[in-house]
Amino acid sequence: MKKTYRLAVLAAALLPTMAMAESVDLNVIGTIIPTSCIPAFAGGSTVDLRKISAATLNPTTQTLLAGRDVSLHINCDAPAPVEVSVRDNRAGTKLPGISDGAGQSDPALFYGLGDINGTPIGGFALRHGIPETDGNAQTLLTRTLAVPTWRVPTSTLVSNAPQLYSWGASAATGPVAARHHGFPMHLLPIIGPSNALPIANEIPLDGSVTFDMFYL
């Protein structure tokens, strides 16, 4: 009992010293950030149609040139659903009465190629392929903010804004979340009648569209 008592007194004597020791704080900080997605075109964002011989152009009607494949890829740091719209940066230069040669002539489905001395050179269309997410084929969906219900588009061509596009298993289930989104398209260039163009000189083509991506 005596030994036990002495140990207890020693411990009690040390407690005030321990209470007076220095202290340090541990702070826990951080930031919750939203999912980030980056859109880009495979092979770059410029489609070069190269030199087009004026002799190959129809003098009285439009000429459809050989198409080019383009593909929009959207990579996200976490699975996310997205939608895109297309803005024509050369809308005022679209050839009047332009069509894709397959019966589609709605002006909203075409984009300008620039003009020469105020005369529209032609235009182009974007025929959509089958979108994919993380390697899985999906169904193309479309809507507008005014009519926000998703549906399957009736046209094979990608329309100007305000039309919005996304992809998923069906219109009923809506857009799917994924890390990678792929939207393949086929660009269809069209040149107007050559008798309306100054083909004695070189004519530069100047088409430009902006793909806007939105998070859902």
CSV table of N, CA and C in Angstrom, one decimal, residues 2 12 15-16 24-25 34 40 43-44 67-68 75 81 87 95 104 112 116 130 133 141 148 155 159 162 174 177 201:
chain,number,residue,atom,x,y,z
A,2,LYS,N,2.0,1.2,0.7
A,2,LYS,CA,2.8,2.4,0.7
A,2,LYS,C,3.4,2.7,-0.6
A,12,ALA,N,0.3,12.8,-9.5
A,12,ALA,CA,-0.5,14.0,-9.2
A,12,ALA,C,0.4,15.3,-9.3
A,15,LEU,N,1.0,16.4,-13.1
A,15,LEU,CA,-0.1,16.9,-13.9
A,15,LEU,C,-0.1,18.4,-14.2
A,16,PRO,N,0.2,19.2,-13.2
A,16,PRO,CA,0.2,20.7,-13.5
A,16,PRO,C,1.2,21.0,-14.6
A,24,VAL,N,-0.6,23.1,-30.5
A,24,VAL,CA,-0.5,23.4,-32.0
A,24,VAL,C,-1.8,23.0,-32.6
A,25,ASP,N,-2.4,23.7,-33.5
A,25,ASP,CA,-3.6,23.4,-34.2
A,25,ASP,C,-3.4,22.6,-35.5
A,34,PRO,N,-16.5,21.4,-59.2
A,34,PRO,CA,-17.4,20.7,-60.1
A,34,PRO,C,-16.7,19.8,-61.1
A,40,ALA,N,-12.9,18.8,-77.7
A,40,ALA,CA,-11.9,19.0,-78.8
A,40,ALA,C,-12.2,18.2,-80.0
A,43,GLY,N,-7.9,15.4,-84.5
A,43,GLY,CA,-7.1,15.9,-85.6
A,43,GLY,C,-7.1,17.4,-85.8
A,44,GLY,N,-7.6,18.1,-84.8
A,44,GLY,CA,-7.6,19.5,-84.9
A,44,GLY,C,-8.9,20.1,-85.3
A,67,GLY,N,-16.9,14.9,-99.1
A,67,GLY,CA,-17.0,15.2,-97.7
A,67,GLY,C,-15.8,14.9,-96.9
A,68,ARG,N,-15.8,15.3,-95.6
A,68,ARG,CA,-14.7,15.1,-94.7
A,68,ARG,C,-15.3,14.6,-93.3
A,75,ASN,N,-13.9,15.0,-73.1
A,75,ASN,CA,-13.3,14.2,-72.0
A,75,ASN,C,-13.6,14.9,-70.7
A,81,PRO,N,-23.1,14.0,-67.7
A,81,PRO,CA,-23.9,14.2,-68.9
A,81,PRO,C,-23.7,15.6,-69.5
A,87,ARG,N,-23.2,27.1,-83.3
A,87,ARG,CA,-23.5,28.4,-83.7
A,87,ARG,C,-22.7,28.7,-85.0
A,95,LEU,N,-25.5,30.2,-98.7
A,95,LEU,CA,-26.0,30.2,-100.1
A,95,LEU,C,-27.6,30.1,-100.0
A,104,GLN,N,-32.9,17.6,-98.3
A,104,GLN,CA,-32.9,18.4,-97.1
A,104,GLN,C,-32.4,19.8,-97.4
A,112,GLY,N,-22.6,28.8,-93.3
A,112,GLY,CA,-22.0,29.6,-94.3
A,112,GLY,C,-20.5,29.3,-94.6
A,116,ILE,N,-17.7,36.4,-101.4
A,116,ILE,CA,-16.7,37.1,-102.2
A,116,ILE,C,-17.4,38.3,-102.8
A,130,ILE,N,-23.2,8.0,-85.3
A,130,ILE,CA,-23.7,7.4,-84.0
A,130,ILE,C,-22.8,7.8,-82.9
A,133,THR,N,-20.4,6.8,-75.8
A,133,THR,CA,-19.9,7.2,-74.5
A,133,THR,C,-19.1,6.1,-73.8
A,141,LEU,N,-29.9,12.4,-79.3
A,141,LEU,CA,-31.1,13.0,-78.8
A,141,LEU,C,-31.0,14.5,-79.1
A,148,PRO,N,-38.2,21.4,-73.9
A,148,PRO,CA,-37.1,20.7,-73.3
A,148,PRO,C,-37.2,19.2,-73.2
A,155,SER,N,-34.0,14.6,-88.7
A,155,SER,CA,-33.1,14.9,-89.7
A,155,SER,C,-31.7,14.2,-89.5
A,159,SER,N,-28.5,20.6,-86.7
A,159,SER,CA,-29.1,21.9,-86.9
A,159,SER,C,-28.4,23.0,-86.1
A,162,PRO,N,-31.0,27.3,-81.9
A,162,PRO,CA,-31.0,26.9,-80.5
A,162,PRO,C,-31.2,25.4,-80.3
A,174,GLY,N,-33.0,9.7,-71.4
A,174,GLY,CA,-32.3,11.0,-71.5
A,174,GLY,C,-30.8,10.8,-71.6
A,177,ALA,N,-24.4,9.9,-68.4
A,177,ALA,CA,-23.2,10.4,-67.8
A,177,ALA,C,-22.0,9.5,-68.2
A,201,ASN,N,-10.3,34.4,-110.5
A,201,ASN,CA,-9.3,34.6,-109.3
A,201,ASN,C,-9.6,33.5,-108.3
